[in-house]
Structures are given as C-alpha cells and as structure tokens.
mmCIF file of C-alpha atoms in Angstrom:
data_model
loop_
_atom_site.group_PDB
_atom_site.id
_atom_site.type_symbol
_atom_site.label_atom_id
_atom_site.label_comp_id
_atom_site.label_asym_id
_atom_site.label_seq_id
_atom_site.Cartn_x
_atom_site.Cartn_y
_atom_site.Cartn_z
ATOM 1 C CA UNK J 180 -9.997 -12.970 -0.123
ATOM 2 C CA UNK J 181 -11.462 -9.481 -0.381
ATOM 3 C CA UNK J 182 -10.599 -6.524 -2.616
ATOM 4 C CA UNK J 183 -10.846 -2.839 -1.712
ATOM 5 C CA UNK J 184 -10.403 0.220 -3.909
ATOM 6 C CA UNK J 185 -10.035 3.882 -2.998
ATOM 7 C CA UNK J 186 -9.332 6.780 -5.365
ATOM 8 C CA UNK J 187 -8.914 10.518 -5.282
ATOM 9 C CA UNK J 188 -7.777 13.329 -7.595
ATOM 10 C CA UNK J 189 -4.692 15.098 -6.233
ATOM 11 C CA UNK J 190 -3.560 18.526 -7.455
ATOM 12 C CA UNK J 191 -0.093 17.448 -8.623
ATOM 13 C CA UNK J 192 1.521 15.877 -11.665
ATOM 14 C CA UNK J 193 2.131 12.134 -11.921
ATOM 15 C CA UNK J 194 5.891 12.827 -11.760
ATOM 16 C CA UNK J 195 5.532 14.793 -8.509
ATOM 17 C CA UNK J 196 3.383 12.073 -6.988
ATOM 18 C CA UNK J 197 5.739 9.303 -8.095
ATOM 19 C CA UNK J 198 8.617 11.049 -6.377
ATOM 20 C CA UNK J 199 6.650 11.302 -3.121
ATOM 21 C CA UNK J 200 5.391 7.697 -3.316
ATOM 22 C CA UNK J 201 8.575 5.883 -2.312
ATOM 23 C CA UNK J 202 8.168 2.588 -0.413
ATOM 24 C CA UNK J 203 9.079 3.786 3.118
ATOM 25 C CA UNK J 204 6.801 6.825 2.766
ATOM 26 C CA UNK J 205 3.926 4.596 1.629
ATOM 27 C CA UNK J 206 4.302 2.304 4.661
ATOM 28 C CA UNK J 207 4.510 5.247 7.085
ATOM 29 C CA UNK J 208 1.545 7.048 5.489
ATOM 30 C CA UNK J 209 -0.692 3.968 5.776
ATOM 31 C CA UNK J 210 -0.256 4.383 9.523
ATOM 32 C CA UNK J 211 -0.299 0.803 10.840
ATOM 33 C CA UNK J 212 3.380 -0.115 10.749
ATOM 34 C CA UNK J 213 6.773 1.523 11.114
ATOM 35 C CA UNK J 214 9.754 1.087 8.820
ATOM 36 C CA UNK J 215 12.548 -0.921 10.414
ATOM 37 C CA UNK J 216 14.818 -1.264 7.349
ATOM 38 C CA UNK J 217 14.893 -0.729 3.591
ATOM 39 C CA UNK J 218 16.705 -3.056 1.173
ATOM 40 C CA UNK J 219 17.162 -1.667 -2.366
ATOM 41 C CA UNK J 220 17.520 -4.579 -4.773
ATOM 42 C CA UNK J 221 17.945 -4.617 -8.555
ATOM 43 C CA UNK J 222 14.339 -5.654 -9.215
ATOM 44 C CA UNK J 223 12.538 -4.414 -6.079
ATOM 45 C CA UNK J 224 12.659 -2.494 -2.820
ATOM 46 C CA UNK J 225 11.929 -4.521 0.303
ATOM 47 C CA UNK J 226 10.718 -2.648 3.365
ATOM 48 C CA UNK J 227 10.880 -4.432 6.705
ATOM 49 C CA UNK J 228 7.689 -3.313 8.462
ATOM 50 C CA UNK J 229 7.164 -3.656 12.200
ATOM 51 C CA UNK J 230 4.119 -3.438 14.390
ATOM 52 C CA UNK J 231 2.901 -4.724 17.722
ATOM 53 C CA UNK J 232 4.422 -8.197 18.084
ATOM 54 C CA UNK J 233 5.250 -8.658 14.404
ATOM 55 C CA UNK J 234 7.828 -7.915 11.755
ATOM 56 C CA UNK J 235 7.453 -8.725 8.050
ATOM 57 C CA UNK J 236 8.816 -7.712 4.626
ATOM 58 C CA UNK J 237 6.845 -5.789 2.007
ATOM 59 C CA UNK J 238 8.195 -6.120 -1.537
ATOM 60 C CA UNK J 239 7.687 -3.087 -3.838
ATOM 61 C CA UNK J 240 8.032 -3.288 -7.636
ATOM 62 C CA UNK J 241 7.190 -1.190 -10.674
ATOM 63 C CA UNK J 242 4.686 -3.109 -12.802
ATOM 64 C CA UNK J 243 3.636 -1.476 -16.055
ATOM 65 C CA UNK J 244 3.870 2.003 -14.560
ATOM 66 C CA UNK J 245 1.988 1.075 -11.373
ATOM 67 C CA UNK J 246 3.482 0.689 -7.926
ATOM 68 C CA UNK J 247 2.874 -2.900 -6.860
ATOM 69 C CA UNK J 248 3.616 -4.314 -3.443
ATOM 70 C CA UNK J 249 2.925 -7.473 -1.544
ATOM 71 C CA UNK J 250 3.609 -9.036 1.800
ATOM 72 C CA UNK J 251 6.586 -11.312 1.210
ATOM 73 C CA UNK J 252 6.519 -14.700 2.934
ATOM 74 C CA UNK J 253 4.094 -15.783 5.632
ATOM 75 C CA UNK J 254 5.423 -13.840 8.615
ATOM 76 C CA UNK J 255 2.881 -11.011 8.556
ATOM 77 C CA UNK J 256 -0.771 -10.569 9.460
ATOM 78 C CA UNK J 257 -2.049 -11.658 6.042
ATOM 79 C CA UNK J 258 -2.049 -14.981 4.242
ATOM 80 C CA UNK J 259 -2.231 -12.830 1.101
ATOM 81 C CA UNK J 260 -1.897 -9.086 0.533
ATOM 82 C CA UNK J 261 -1.113 -7.271 -2.668
ATOM 83 C CA UNK J 262 -1.658 -3.646 -3.602
ATOM 84 C CA UNK J 263 -1.505 -1.574 -6.786
ATOM 85 C CA UNK J 264 -1.148 2.215 -6.853
ATOM 86 C CA UNK J 265 -1.992 3.685 -10.245
ATOM 87 C CA UNK J 266 -1.616 7.288 -11.383
ATOM 88 C CA UNK J 267 -3.668 8.692 -14.259
ATOM 89 C CA UNK J 268 -3.897 12.227 -15.662
ATOM 90 C CA UNK J 269 -7.110 13.981 -14.675
ATOM 91 C CA UNK J 270 -8.618 17.399 -15.430
ATOM 92 C CA UNK J 271 -7.683 18.832 -12.017
ATOM 93 C CA UNK J 272 -4.431 16.959 -11.410
ATOM 94 C CA UNK J 273 -3.785 13.243 -11.144
ATOM 95 C CA UNK J 274 -6.218 10.497 -10.237
ATOM 96 C CA UNK J 275 -4.608 8.176 -7.705
ATOM 97 C CA UNK J 276 -6.277 4.778 -7.425
ATOM 98 C CA UNK J 277 -5.252 2.230 -4.805
ATOM 99 C CA UNK J 278 -6.524 -1.313 -5.169
ATOM 100 C CA UNK J 279 -5.676 -3.984 -2.611
ATOM 101 C CA UNK J 280 -6.533 -7.670 -2.249
ATOM 102 C CA UNK J 281 -6.236 -9.122 1.219
ATOM 103 C CA UNK J 282 -6.826 -12.291 3.191
ATOM 104 C CA UNK J 283 -6.208 -12.571 6.925
ATOM 105 C CA UNK J 284 -3.901 -15.326 8.165
ATOM 106 C CA UNK J 285 -5.891 -15.914 11.381
ATOM 107 C CA UNK J 286 -8.895 -18.272 11.245
ATOM 108 C CA UNK J 287 -11.478 -15.789 12.500
ATOM 109 C CA UNK J 288 -15.126 -15.620 11.493
ATOM 110 C CA UNK J 289 -15.413 -12.855 8.913
ATOM 111 C CA UNK J 290 -11.608 -12.486 9.064
ATOM 112 C CA UNK J 291 -11.266 -11.414 5.433
ATOM 113 C CA UNK J 292 -13.977 -8.770 5.892
ATOM 114 C CA UNK J 293 -12.144 -7.404 8.911
ATOM 115 C CA UNK J 294 -8.841 -7.421 7.004
ATOM 116 C CA UNK J 295 -10.464 -5.600 4.055
ATOM 117 C CA UNK J 296 -11.996 -2.990 6.375
ATOM 118 C CA UNK J 297 -8.587 -2.370 7.993
ATOM 119 C CA UNK J 298 -6.811 -2.344 4.633
ATOM 120 C CA UNK J 299 -9.303 0.178 3.228
ATOM 121 C CA UNK J 300 -8.545 2.455 6.179
ATOM 122 C CA UNK J 301 -4.805 2.172 5.526
ATOM 123 C CA UNK J 302 -5.247 2.980 1.829
ATOM 124 C CA UNK J 303 -7.480 5.934 2.675
ATOM 125 C CA UNK J 304 -4.874 7.288 5.130
ATOM 126 C CA UNK J 305 -2.261 7.016 2.372
ATOM 127 C CA UNK J 306 -4.456 9.096 0.039
ATOM 128 C CA UNK J 307 -5.065 11.677 2.775
ATOM 129 C CA UNK J 308 -1.327 11.994 3.468
ATOM 130 C CA UNK J 309 -0.650 12.325 -0.259
ATOM 131 C CA UNK J 310 -3.290 15.014 -0.642
ATOM 132 C CA UNK J 311 -1.984 16.893 2.429
ATOM 133 C CA UNK J 312 1.553 16.828 1.006
ATOM 134 C CA UNK J 313 0.389 18.704 -2.105
ATOM 135 C CA UNK J 314 -2.073 21.208 -0.580
#
C-alpha cells in the first residue's frame, strides 16, 4: 500500500469549499470516472462510479470534520483505497490537504507505485478544479 498527499491554499472560506466539495463533484473533478448514481443514506453518501469496463461504489462520510471516502467492496480497481480531504484556515484562504492510501487489485510488478502515481494525479486534478472554481 502507498500513501500520497497533495495540498494547496485556496482563496475561499472553509464553508464555501465544503459546499463545493460534495461527493459527485469530487468524483467528477478527479477526472478518471463518471458518476452513474448517488445514494444519500443516513450515515453516508454512496456514489456509483463508472469507467472503462468497471463500475464500483465510493462511500463518502464526514469524519471529525474531514471528508473521508473509500472504495466500497472489491469491485473496483483497488484492493484498498481511502482518502481524506481536510480543510484548515490559512493566512490567504483555506489550506486543502488531500491524503490517499491506495493498493492496486491487480498483481502487477510495482502495481502499488503505479496506483499511487495515478491517485496523486486524480487528487491534484481535484485541487486544480477547486482552485479554478474560486478564482
């Protein structure tokens, strides 16, 4: 398993960012998958993500003020994937930190490194989309 972290200060308040960071928007902004369906539950929001030849659920929860999400079940590309999005006041806005742990489900040499590289790109695209939304 590998962990990646990306962070950026965005010129917006935590409340503004929290409103923008809803589960379907997060999945779309990461850029790898499309949103097929959204299931609002009492304790979580489950987004059914689709991509080339695959469909899998992502479960989003609020954990101690952070947005936490994970691939639910074993239908997706990862044997393990979990991500935390944390917002913290900063001098010029809000520091947005995205931390993700990932392990690829396919038995490839260096598979976890490849998964981490791809996941870091997705998290970076999310930060870019967030920053663009508040420019």
